[in-house]
Tab-separated table of C-alpha atoms in Angstrom:
chain	number	residue	atom	x	y	z
A	16	MET	CA	120.004	127.806	110.965
A	17	TRP	CA	121.364	124.312	110.661
A	18	HIS	CA	118.089	122.567	110.976
A	19	GLN	CA	116.787	124.213	107.903
A	20	HIS	CA	119.277	122.054	106.004
A	21	LEU	CA	118.170	118.743	107.498
A	22	ALA	CA	115.805	118.178	104.463
A	23	ILE	CA	118.525	117.901	101.987
A	24	LEU	CA	121.394	116.471	104.288
A	25	PRO	CA	120.166	112.634	103.804
A	26	ILE	CA	120.393	113.500	99.889
A	27	LEU	CA	123.811	115.398	99.857
A	28	ILE	CA	125.697	112.912	102.187
A	29	PRO	CA	125.266	109.650	99.746
A	30	LEU	CA	125.687	111.930	96.808
A	31	PHE	CA	129.140	113.113	98.015
A	32	THR	CA	130.138	109.931	99.469
A	33	ALA	CA	129.579	108.104	96.140
A	34	LEU	CA	131.707	110.648	94.257
A	35	LEU	CA	134.478	110.124	96.719
A	36	GLN	CA	134.207	106.382	96.588
A	37	LEU	CA	134.614	106.527	92.798
A	38	LEU	CA	138.311	108.031	93.227
A	39	PRO	CA	141.141	105.507	92.721
A	40	TRP	CA	142.502	105.671	96.388
A	41	GLY	CA	145.731	104.100	95.414
A	42	ASP	CA	146.765	100.735	96.630
A	43	ARG	CA	144.103	98.478	98.440
A	44	PRO	CA	141.240	101.074	97.898
A	45	GLN	CA	138.536	98.654	99.175
A	46	PRO	CA	139.146	99.061	102.887
A	47	LYS	CA	139.151	102.928	102.406
A	48	ARG	CA	135.789	102.840	100.377
A	49	ARG	CA	134.219	100.623	103.193
A	50	ALA	CA	135.321	103.160	105.889
A	51	ILE	CA	133.885	106.090	104.038
A	52	GLY	CA	130.603	104.288	103.139
A	53	LEU	CA	129.979	103.242	106.989
A	54	ALA	CA	130.796	106.685	108.104
A	55	ALA	CA	128.547	108.013	105.695
A	56	SER	CA	125.733	105.624	106.563
A	57	ILE	CA	126.076	106.553	110.059
A	58	LEU	CA	125.840	110.130	109.300
A	59	THR	CA	122.780	109.685	107.103
A	60	LEU	CA	121.244	107.948	110.043
A	61	VAL	CA	122.066	110.600	112.459
A	62	ALA	CA	120.692	113.298	109.988
A	63	SER	CA	117.529	111.216	109.358
A	64	THR	CA	116.889	110.943	113.028
A	65	PHE	CA	117.237	114.577	113.542
A	66	LEU	CA	114.878	115.140	110.609
A	67	VAL	CA	112.220	113.070	112.337
A	68	ILE	CA	112.584	114.997	115.425
A	69	GLU	CA	112.434	118.412	113.693
A	70	VAL	CA	109.487	117.556	111.644
A	71	ASN	CA	107.637	115.937	114.558
A	72	SER	CA	107.892	119.386	116.280
A	73	GLN	CA	107.325	121.620	113.211
A	74	GLU	CA	105.074	119.480	111.179
A	75	MET	CA	106.748	120.020	107.924
A	76	LEU	CA	110.068	121.207	106.512
A	77	VAL	CA	110.009	123.002	103.231
A	78	TYR	CA	113.479	123.638	101.444
A	79	LEU	CA	113.661	125.808	98.424
A	80	LEU	CA	116.686	125.026	96.500
A	81	GLY	CA	118.297	128.229	95.124
A	82	ASN	CA	115.885	130.297	97.167
A	83	TRP	CA	113.332	130.037	94.131
A	84	GLU	CA	109.894	130.447	95.407
A	85	ALA	CA	107.355	127.569	95.063
A	86	PRO	CA	106.002	126.536	92.623
A	87	PHE	CA	108.546	127.767	90.223
A	88	GLY	CA	111.597	126.410	91.768
A	89	ILE	CA	112.771	122.916	93.018
A	90	VAL	CA	111.141	122.204	96.310
A	91	LEU	CA	111.899	119.572	98.929
A	92	MET	CA	108.774	118.800	101.069
A	93	VAL	CA	109.398	116.877	104.015
A	94	ASP	CA	106.495	116.032	106.343
A	95	LYS	CA	106.129	113.152	108.869
A	96	LEU	CA	105.626	110.499	106.247
A	97	SER	CA	108.725	111.635	104.177
A	98	ALA	CA	110.923	111.779	107.354
A	99	MET	CA	109.676	108.396	108.594
A	100	MET	CA	110.554	106.790	105.192
A	101	MET	CA	113.844	108.525	105.012
A	102	LEU	CA	114.707	107.214	108.661
A	103	LEU	CA	113.388	103.733	107.638
A	104	THR	CA	115.803	103.785	104.618
A	105	ALA	CA	118.908	104.748	106.762
A	106	ILE	CA	118.091	102.189	109.385
A	107	LEU	CA	117.952	99.496	106.931
A	108	ALA	CA	121.023	100.595	104.858
A	109	LEU	CA	123.452	100.552	107.768
A	110	PRO	CA	123.280	96.807	108.691
A	111	VAL	CA	122.792	95.859	104.913
A	112	LEU	CA	126.079	97.851	104.175
A	113	VAL	CA	127.944	96.268	107.110
A	114	TYR	CA	126.895	92.826	105.592
A	115	GLY	CA	128.310	93.776	102.191
A	116	CYS	CA	131.578	94.873	103.660
A	117	TYR	CA	132.466	91.254	104.322
A	118	SER	CA	133.682	90.288	100.857
A	119	GLU	CA	130.445	90.911	99.143
A	120	ASP	CA	131.569	94.315	97.762
A	121	ASN	CA	134.514	92.261	96.126
A	122	LEU	CA	131.993	90.569	93.756
A	123	GLY	CA	131.710	93.529	91.272
A	124	SER	CA	132.866	97.029	90.408
A	125	HIS	CA	132.002	100.264	92.289
A	126	PHE	CA	129.635	98.352	94.644
A	127	HIS	CA	129.960	101.246	97.385
A	128	ALA	CA	129.427	103.908	95.161
A	129	LEU	CA	126.391	102.407	93.611
A	130	PHE	CA	124.901	101.520	96.930
A	131	GLN	CA	125.448	105.369	98.057
A	132	PHE	CA	123.719	106.511	94.775
A	133	GLN	CA	120.906	104.070	95.364
A	134	ILE	CA	120.337	105.585	98.705
A	135	MET	CA	120.493	109.115	97.285
A	136	GLY	CA	117.909	108.337	94.837
A	137	ILE	CA	115.603	106.810	97.499
A	138	MET	CA	115.918	109.640	99.532
A	139	GLY	CA	115.249	112.362	97.103
A	140	ALA	CA	112.141	110.292	95.986
A	141	PHE	CA	110.766	110.573	99.552
A	142	ALA	CA	111.790	114.217	100.071
A	143	THR	CA	110.909	115.929	96.723
A	144	GLY	CA	107.794	118.250	96.469
A	145	ASP	CA	107.230	118.050	92.657
A	146	LEU	CA	106.420	115.262	90.181
A	147	PHE	CA	109.454	115.814	87.743
A	148	ASN	CA	111.939	115.433	90.420
A	149	LEU	CA	110.234	112.463	91.586
A	150	PHE	CA	110.875	111.092	88.114
A	151	VAL	CA	114.434	112.287	88.201
A	152	PHE	CA	115.205	110.649	91.634
A	153	PHE	CA	113.441	107.618	90.344
A	154	GLU	CA	115.759	107.413	87.375
A	155	VAL	CA	118.824	107.963	89.816
A	156	LEU	CA	117.644	104.976	91.881
A	157	LEU	CA	116.882	102.844	88.908
A	158	ILE	CA	120.047	103.237	87.135
A	159	SER	CA	121.906	102.311	90.162
A	160	SER	CA	119.673	99.314	90.827
A	161	TYR	CA	120.334	97.971	87.133
A	162	ALA	CA	124.054	97.714	88.018
A	163	LEU	CA	123.581	96.356	91.591
A	164	LEU	CA	121.143	93.631	90.339
A	165	MET	CA	123.957	92.273	88.352
A	166	HIS	CA	126.469	92.654	91.027
A	167	GLY	CA	128.508	89.267	90.990
A	168	GLY	CA	127.431	88.424	87.468
A	169	GLY	CA	125.845	85.097	86.220
A	170	LYS	CA	123.464	84.358	83.546
A	171	PHE	CA	120.337	84.250	85.642
A	172	ARG	CA	121.112	87.589	86.965
A	173	VAL	CA	121.447	88.998	83.703
A	174	ARG	CA	118.334	87.586	82.336
A	175	ALA	CA	116.412	88.926	85.278
A	176	THR	CA	118.221	92.206	85.099
A	177	LEU	CA	117.305	92.610	81.521
A	178	HIS	CA	113.455	92.090	82.228
A	179	TYR	CA	113.731	94.495	85.061
A	180	VAL	CA	115.442	97.195	82.897
A	181	LEU	CA	113.085	96.762	79.850
A	182	LEU	CA	109.897	97.067	82.169
A	183	ASN	CA	111.333	100.088	83.910
A	184	LEU	CA	112.116	101.952	80.683
A	185	LEU	CA	108.822	101.484	79.810
A	186	GLY	CA	107.613	102.588	83.023
A	187	SER	CA	109.835	105.665	82.866
A	188	ALA	CA	108.398	106.659	79.489
A	189	LEU	CA	104.898	106.360	80.801
A	190	PHE	CA	105.920	108.391	83.659
A	191	LEU	CA	107.059	111.369	81.409
A	192	ILE	CA	103.816	111.050	79.371
A	193	SER	CA	101.541	111.068	82.539
A	194	VAL	CA	103.386	113.882	84.046
A	195	GLY	CA	103.384	115.974	80.609
A	196	THR	CA	99.533	115.363	80.537
A	197	LEU	CA	99.124	116.648	84.074
A	198	TYR	CA	101.254	119.641	83.450
A	199	GLY	CA	99.431	120.547	80.363
A	200	VAL	CA	96.041	120.710	82.132
A	201	THR	CA	97.249	122.192	85.482
A	202	GLY	CA	100.442	124.436	84.221
A	203	THR	CA	102.504	123.097	87.241
A	204	LEU	CA	104.468	120.193	88.628
A	205	ASN	CA	104.549	121.154	92.043
A	206	MET	CA	102.498	118.708	94.129
A	207	ALA	CA	101.024	121.162	96.431
A	208	ASP	CA	100.283	123.552	93.721
A	209	MET	CA	98.812	120.936	91.497
A	210	ALA	CA	96.561	119.703	94.310
A	211	VAL	CA	94.833	123.225	94.532
A	212	LYS	CA	94.532	123.474	90.640
A	213	ILE	CA	93.134	119.821	90.367
A	214	GLN	CA	90.267	120.969	92.510
A	215	ALA	CA	89.093	123.384	89.902
A	216	LEU	CA	89.146	121.236	86.882
A	217	SER	CA	86.097	120.194	85.078
A	218	GLY	CA	84.997	118.746	81.633
A	219	ASP	CA	87.620	117.796	79.098
A	220	GLN	CA	90.367	119.066	81.492
A	221	ALA	CA	89.186	116.692	84.312
A	222	VAL	CA	89.093	113.907	81.708
A	223	LEU	CA	92.710	114.501	80.687
A	224	ALA	CA	93.984	114.967	84.284
A	225	LYS	CA	92.112	111.424	85.051
A	226	ALA	CA	93.987	109.966	82.177
A	227	GLY	CA	97.372	111.150	83.493
A	228	ALA	CA	96.405	110.212	87.186
A	229	LEU	CA	95.780	106.690	86.079
A	230	MET	CA	98.801	106.242	83.877
A	231	LEU	CA	100.921	107.377	86.931
A	232	LEU	CA	99.044	104.723	88.950
A	233	ILE	CA	100.165	102.101	86.388
A	234	VAL	CA	103.878	103.437	86.907
A	235	PHE	CA	103.745	103.509	90.683
A	236	GLY	CA	102.134	100.078	90.529
A	237	LEU	CA	105.097	98.800	88.558
A	238	LYS	CA	107.661	100.191	91.112
A	239	ALA	CA	105.598	98.866	93.961
A	240	ALA	CA	105.128	95.219	92.276
A	241	LEU	CA	101.254	95.581	92.343
A	242	LEU	CA	99.428	92.840	90.292
A	243	PRO	CA	99.595	92.599	87.304
A	244	LEU	CA	102.795	94.299	87.289
A	245	HIS	CA	104.714	92.375	89.906
A	246	PHE	CA	106.006	89.541	87.733
A	247	TRP	CA	109.574	91.223	87.413
A	248	LEU	CA	110.049	91.352	91.346
A	249	PRO	CA	110.433	87.475	92.246
A	250	GLN	CA	112.996	86.535	89.634
A	251	ALA	CA	115.002	89.932	90.128
A	252	TYR	CA	115.048	89.517	93.928
A	253	SER	CA	115.678	85.941	94.116
A	254	THR	CA	118.734	85.803	91.439
A	255	THR	CA	120.593	89.032	92.731
A	256	SER	CA	122.855	88.995	95.681
A	257	GLY	CA	121.556	88.801	99.098
A	258	VAL	CA	122.973	92.118	100.209
A	259	VAL	CA	121.474	93.916	97.122
A	260	ALA	CA	118.151	92.083	97.777
A	261	ALA	CA	117.967	93.190	101.274
A	262	LEU	CA	118.540	96.791	100.324
A	263	PHE	CA	115.881	96.327	97.684
A	264	ALA	CA	113.409	95.495	100.551
A	265	ILE	CA	112.894	99.426	100.587
A	266	MET	CA	112.487	99.808	96.651
A	267	THR	CA	108.816	98.547	96.463
A	268	LYS	CA	108.269	101.020	99.427
A	269	VAL	CA	109.281	103.885	97.119
A	270	GLY	CA	106.181	102.788	94.787
A	271	ILE	CA	103.851	102.575	97.813
A	272	TYR	CA	105.102	105.952	99.179
A	273	SER	CA	104.382	107.623	95.777
A	274	ILE	CA	100.961	106.132	95.610
A	275	ILE	CA	99.894	107.311	99.141
A	276	ARG	CA	101.590	110.808	98.377
A	277	VAL	CA	99.996	111.540	95.068
A	278	TYR	CA	96.669	109.875	95.696
A	279	THR	CA	96.194	111.525	99.042
A	280	LEU	CA	97.591	114.967	98.351
A	281	ILE	CA	96.522	115.591	94.820
A	282	PHE	CA	93.783	113.010	94.082
A	283	GLY	CA	92.429	112.538	97.416
A	284	ALA	CA	89.017	113.503	98.910
A	285	ASP	CA	89.283	117.273	98.053
A	286	ALA	CA	89.913	116.568	94.274
A	287	ASN	CA	86.176	117.225	93.375
A	288	GLU	CA	85.581	115.267	90.050
A	289	LEU	CA	88.868	113.416	90.437
A	290	ALA	CA	88.480	112.466	94.059
A	291	LEU	CA	89.667	109.057	95.208
A	292	ILE	CA	90.093	107.876	91.559
A	293	ALA	CA	92.595	105.223	92.494
A	294	HIS	CA	91.298	103.632	95.529
A	295	ASP	CA	88.707	101.380	94.115
A	296	TRP	CA	91.530	100.040	91.690
A	297	LEU	CA	93.769	99.626	94.685
A	298	TRP	CA	91.433	97.739	96.807
A	299	VAL	CA	90.881	95.033	94.120
A	300	MET	CA	94.410	94.902	92.899
A	301	GLY	CA	95.721	94.808	96.447
A	302	LEU	CA	93.611	91.864	97.407
A	303	LEU	CA	94.679	89.946	94.113
A	304	THR	CA	98.356	90.825	94.680
A	305	MET	CA	98.083	89.233	98.169
A	306	LEU	CA	96.472	86.156	96.419
A	307	ALA	CA	99.429	86.127	93.755
A	308	GLY	CA	101.984	86.222	96.313
A	309	ALA	CA	100.315	83.416	98.547
A	310	VAL	CA	100.242	81.228	95.277
A	311	GLY	CA	103.977	82.164	94.709
A	312	ILE	CA	105.183	81.176	98.179
A	313	LEU	CA	103.457	77.741	97.919
A	314	ALA	CA	104.915	77.131	94.371
A	315	ALA	CA	108.561	78.321	95.565
A	316	ARG	CA	111.217	75.779	95.713
A	317	ASP	CA	113.983	78.220	96.586
A	318	LEU	CA	113.992	80.297	99.944
A	319	ARG	CA	115.175	83.374	98.054
A	320	LEU	CA	112.209	83.142	95.813
A	321	MET	CA	109.809	82.450	98.827
A	322	VAL	CA	110.988	85.603	100.495
A	323	ALA	CA	110.442	87.622	97.293
A	324	TYR	CA	106.974	86.490	97.225
A	325	LEU	CA	106.650	87.311	100.651
A	326	VAL	CA	107.507	91.062	99.719
A	327	VAL	CA	104.603	90.754	97.120
A	328	ILE	CA	102.233	89.829	99.841
A	329	SER	CA	103.347	92.721	102.031
A	330	VAL	CA	102.829	95.046	99.061
A	331	GLY	CA	99.151	93.760	98.799
A	332	THR	CA	98.529	94.041	102.259
A	333	ILE	CA	99.667	97.535	102.653
A	334	LEU	CA	97.899	99.017	99.543
A	335	THR	CA	94.657	96.975	100.305
A	336	ALA	CA	94.544	98.643	103.907
A	337	TYR	CA	95.494	102.219	102.338
A	338	SER	CA	92.581	101.889	99.767
A	339	LEU	CA	90.074	102.017	102.698
A	340	PHE	CA	91.062	105.563	103.027
A	341	SER	CA	90.907	106.145	106.699
A	342	THR	CA	93.386	107.436	109.302
A	343	GLN	CA	93.187	104.221	111.208
A	344	THR	CA	93.873	101.926	108.306
A	345	THR	CA	96.565	104.128	106.875
A	346	GLY	CA	98.253	104.342	110.188
A	347	ALA	CA	98.087	100.659	110.631
A	348	ALA	CA	99.494	100.021	107.045
A	349	LEU	CA	102.423	102.306	107.676
A	350	PHE	CA	103.219	100.189	110.883
A	351	TYR	CA	103.115	97.181	108.865
A	352	LEU	CA	105.282	98.806	106.059
A	353	ILE	CA	108.127	99.462	108.700
A	354	HIS	CA	107.852	95.886	110.172
A	355	SER	CA	107.755	94.142	106.664
A	356	THR	CA	110.945	96.149	105.426
A	357	PHE	CA	113.021	95.020	108.268
A	358	ILE	CA	111.928	91.448	108.355
A	359	THR	CA	112.095	90.855	104.516
A	360	GLY	CA	115.481	92.355	104.564
A	361	ALA	CA	116.656	90.129	107.365
A	362	LEU	CA	115.314	87.011	105.288
A	363	PHE	CA	117.229	87.891	102.298
A	364	LEU	CA	120.385	88.140	104.222
A	365	LEU	CA	119.617	85.030	106.194
A	366	ALA	CA	118.891	83.090	102.822
A	367	ASP	CA	122.198	84.212	101.498
A	368	VAL	CA	124.462	82.936	104.519
A	369	MET	CA	122.443	79.661	104.563
A	370	ALA	CA	123.015	79.182	100.875
A	371	PHE	CA	126.748	79.885	101.440
A	372	GLU	CA	127.040	77.300	104.256
A	373	ARG	CA	124.820	74.734	102.676
A	374	GLY	CA	126.975	74.209	99.734
A	375	LYS	CA	125.592	72.525	96.680
A	376	THR	CA	121.991	72.587	97.861
A	377	ALA	CA	122.306	76.407	98.431
A	378	SER	CA	118.965	78.099	99.099
A	379	ARG	CA	116.837	75.492	97.429
A	380	ILE	CA	113.994	74.128	99.836
A	381	VAL	CA	115.532	70.459	100.217
A	382	SER	CA	117.300	68.645	102.848
A	383	GLY	CA	120.923	69.406	102.876
A	384	LYS	CA	124.016	68.963	104.939
A	385	LYS	CA	124.176	70.583	108.461
A	386	MET	CA	125.469	74.208	108.509
A	387	ALA	CA	128.387	75.264	110.369
A	388	ASN	CA	126.054	77.816	112.275
A	389	HIS	CA	123.183	75.508	112.271
A	390	SER	CA	121.810	76.479	115.690
A	391	THR	CA	122.225	80.143	115.264
A	392	TYR	CA	120.332	80.041	111.877
A	393	ALA	CA	117.662	77.935	113.337
A	394	VAL	CA	116.811	80.621	115.882
A	395	MET	CA	116.904	83.400	113.266
A	396	PHE	CA	114.866	81.512	111.004
A	397	LEU	CA	112.098	80.851	113.824
A	398	VAL	CA	112.079	84.686	114.920
A	399	SER	CA	111.889	85.728	111.208
A	400	ALA	CA	109.241	83.072	110.436
A	401	VAL	CA	106.917	84.188	113.573
A	402	ALA	CA	107.402	87.677	112.593
A	403	ILE	CA	106.782	87.523	108.795
A	404	ILE	CA	103.741	85.343	109.264
A	405	GLY	CA	102.196	87.488	111.893
A	406	LEU	CA	102.081	85.324	114.767
A	407	PRO	CA	102.154	86.677	118.426
A	408	PRO	CA	103.713	88.263	120.061
A	409	LEU	CA	106.080	89.788	117.556
A	410	SER	CA	105.588	93.114	115.459
A	411	GLY	CA	103.920	91.033	112.366
A	412	PHE	CA	101.159	89.976	114.714
A	413	VAL	CA	100.714	93.600	116.129
A	414	SER	CA	100.679	95.213	112.534
A	415	LYS	CA	98.155	92.752	111.101
A	416	LEU	CA	95.815	93.231	114.325
A	417	MET	CA	95.889	96.833	113.790
A	418	ILE	CA	94.902	96.542	110.090
A	419	LEU	CA	92.146	94.173	110.992
A	420	GLU	CA	90.686	96.345	113.936
A	421	SER	CA	90.766	99.381	111.716
A	422	ALA	CA	89.119	97.542	108.881
A	423	ASN	CA	86.257	96.538	111.345
A	424	ALA	CA	85.710	100.208	112.174
A	425	ASN	CA	85.190	101.121	108.572
A	426	GLY	CA	82.770	98.367	107.708
A	427	HIS	CA	85.208	96.285	105.264
A	428	ASN	CA	85.980	93.553	107.414
A	429	PHE	CA	85.012	90.481	105.669
A	430	TRP	CA	87.119	90.592	102.449
A	431	LEU	CA	90.133	92.011	104.073
A	432	TRP	CA	89.742	89.577	107.086
A	433	ALA	CA	89.398	86.768	104.582
A	434	ALA	CA	92.408	88.014	102.489
A	435	ILE	CA	94.909	88.508	105.578
A	436	ILE	CA	94.015	85.574	107.396
A	437	GLY	CA	94.024	83.403	104.431
A	438	ALA	CA	97.350	84.706	103.268
A	439	THR	CA	98.684	84.294	106.844
A	440	PHE	CA	97.634	80.431	106.921
A	441	ILE	CA	99.446	79.949	103.573
A	442	MET	CA	102.440	81.807	104.781
A	443	LEU	CA	102.494	79.597	107.892
A	444	VAL	CA	102.340	76.403	105.652
A	445	ALA	CA	105.082	77.573	103.240
A	446	VAL	CA	107.564	78.786	105.747
A	447	THR	CA	107.056	75.992	108.185
A	448	ARG	CA	107.829	73.599	104.999
A	449	ALA	CA	111.026	75.496	104.096
A	450	GLY	CA	112.297	75.445	107.832
A	451	SER	CA	111.488	71.894	108.172
A	452	LYS	CA	113.222	70.808	105.052
A	453	MET	CA	116.382	73.088	105.545
A	454	ILE	CA	116.826	73.199	109.307
A	455	TRP	CA	115.228	70.257	110.792
A	456	HIS	CA	115.744	67.544	108.180
A	457	THR	CA	119.468	67.650	107.458
A	458	LEU	CA	121.524	64.920	105.982
A	459	SER	CA	123.903	62.834	108.073
A	460	GLY	CA	127.525	63.398	108.059
A	461	LYS	CA	130.004	66.155	108.717
A	462	PRO	CA	128.613	69.636	109.024
A	463	SER	CA	129.667	72.231	106.593
A	464	ASP	CA	133.202	73.762	107.138
A	465	GLN	CA	132.066	76.999	105.527
A	466	SER	CA	131.099	79.512	108.055
A	467	ALA	CA	129.788	82.992	107.309
A	468	ALA	CA	131.706	85.875	108.954
A	469	LEU	CA	130.466	87.033	112.288
A	470	GLY	CA	129.763	90.530	111.072
A	471	LYS	CA	127.184	88.950	108.607
A	472	ARG	CA	125.336	87.093	111.393
A	473	ALA	CA	125.417	90.419	113.609
A	474	SER	CA	123.918	92.252	110.706
A	475	ILE	CA	121.079	89.636	110.394
A	476	ALA	CA	120.570	89.731	113.973
A	477	SER	CA	120.324	93.564	114.172
A	478	LEU	CA	117.367	93.639	111.755
A	479	LEU	CA	115.582	90.804	113.636
A	480	LEU	CA	116.301	92.940	116.859
A	481	LEU	CA	114.367	95.679	115.156
A	482	SER	CA	111.285	93.596	114.981
A	483	LEU	CA	111.451	92.749	118.549
A	484	LEU	CA	111.946	96.556	119.525
A	485	MET	CA	108.847	97.345	117.307
A	486	THR	CA	106.967	94.879	119.497
A	487	VAL	CA	108.227	96.372	122.746
A	488	PHE	CA	107.817	100.018	121.464
A	489	ALA	CA	104.554	99.186	119.561
A	490	ASN	CA	102.615	102.022	121.150
A	491	PRO	CA	104.740	105.082	120.612
A	492	ILE	CA	105.581	103.762	116.983
A	493	GLN	CA	101.524	103.356	116.506
A	494	GLN	CA	101.095	106.713	117.837
A	495	TYR	CA	103.567	108.084	115.232
A	496	THR	CA	102.200	106.358	112.407
A	497	GLN	CA	98.764	107.516	113.424
A	498	SER	CA	99.949	111.083	113.553
A	499	VAL	CA	101.461	110.536	110.098
A	500	ALA	CA	98.052	109.397	108.731
A	501	GLU	CA	96.298	112.345	110.425
A	502	GLN	CA	98.831	114.753	108.755
A	503	LEU	CA	98.120	113.203	105.263
A	504	GLU	CA	94.471	113.576	105.692
A	505	ARG	CA	94.789	117.419	106.256
A	506	THR	CA	95.770	117.932	102.592
A	507	GLU	CA	94.840	121.643	103.015
A	508	ASP	CA	97.899	122.342	105.029
A	509	TYR	CA	100.361	121.391	102.274
A	510	PRO	CA	99.668	124.243	99.959
A	511	ASN	CA	99.760	126.547	102.922
A	512	TRP	CA	103.195	125.266	103.933
A	513	VAL	CA	104.743	124.834	100.389
A	514	LEU	CA	103.270	127.832	98.655
A	515	GLY	CA	103.114	130.213	101.653
A	516	SER	CA	106.104	129.124	103.711
A	517	PRO	CA	107.980	132.142	105.172
A	518	GLU	CA	111.142	129.994	105.529
A	519	VAL	CA	113.530	129.307	102.716
A	520	SER	CA	116.965	127.995	102.165
A	521	ASP	CA	119.616	130.474	101.080
A	522	GLU	CA	121.537	127.789	99.223
């Protein structure tokens, strides 16, 4: 049946698209590559939508590549969380790619192929059911990200990319060591199988598994930009092109997803001696990450850099809420994850077009000449500011209110309330200052004659519209994220589905 292959389609579509785009394509190849990329992104979005519908009805799709039974073969394990993250990636990728098709793809070589390889790596990381293939997909998306970060060239991009590459090479080495350690004590790499075998460990074996688990937390913390491993993100995201930074809004979510997956399924409440070993660390480091991001946005003198630190705050907020380990806080954190991805993506693109039209002042938070589309950007900035700060009535307010209410129910209200309200106030000050300097206080004289393409403005508007839609449809989205959290809590279902699933692939 065709629906059996839905789990792998969001991986195969960008893979074959990237291979097609690497072909020469004769004279004027760029329009052809753009058309292929846009068609593939639409197909990926459709496949991801059907995948969410299918998983919502079946609870989980298990895809055994080569028909090798788990835990011996490669397994794709798509539950509600995986399907949600894959759909989120597909939705973000389409307007970002549309934006990139307006000359941004001409700044460097093989932009479209790298874009699709990046999507493939992200989709694979969300779908895979074993730790080694999670490492493989991490490497696919990282190799693509190395090239994309330098898209357009420039010494600042090269320097930021060098730091990014070196840190991630160390992270990859640590990933292999931690996976090898866990394989040595459990004899498996399949996450569902490992979850069962971890429960039986004791003594020295439990100590070794704990060491492997904490090393994995360092790796995933690096990917997610969790303090003190977040220092690479502000420079990397603020110096690269706007289209790449907007796509990378989903990159930190890969690290967050990996933390949620591994430390709920494998090292969750049923792991006996290793139960919830990461959550105390995540609580403290999440709060400190929010603090570091708040200090960063106050110190930022460039709009791109400020948005990068807003990403850091969102990471801290999500992981702090998740660390409370309840279905209510996890569901609220996932709602906030969706919201923050769309808004930070929109802000990176908005900062890019504003920098283009402002000329010499670029994205620096100083007074500059009036932009050609000044009123349009003023409205867009206002909407995105209200959403990212968390003011009513947009999705940022809804998601933060959900987190605070769920924290009350779990008796952790003081520190979380203080952190979120404090960070919100600092965001209000910093974002208001940026808007006042860049939009309200403009220099006298003729407005800029450089106007960004209508398609670019439409891409930004579509991402902002998603925030408005999240506000309108907050209840059904919240119900879905809550069902995701409830499914994550039922860790005993995963071994039953993966190790005892009667439906397998014939591929």
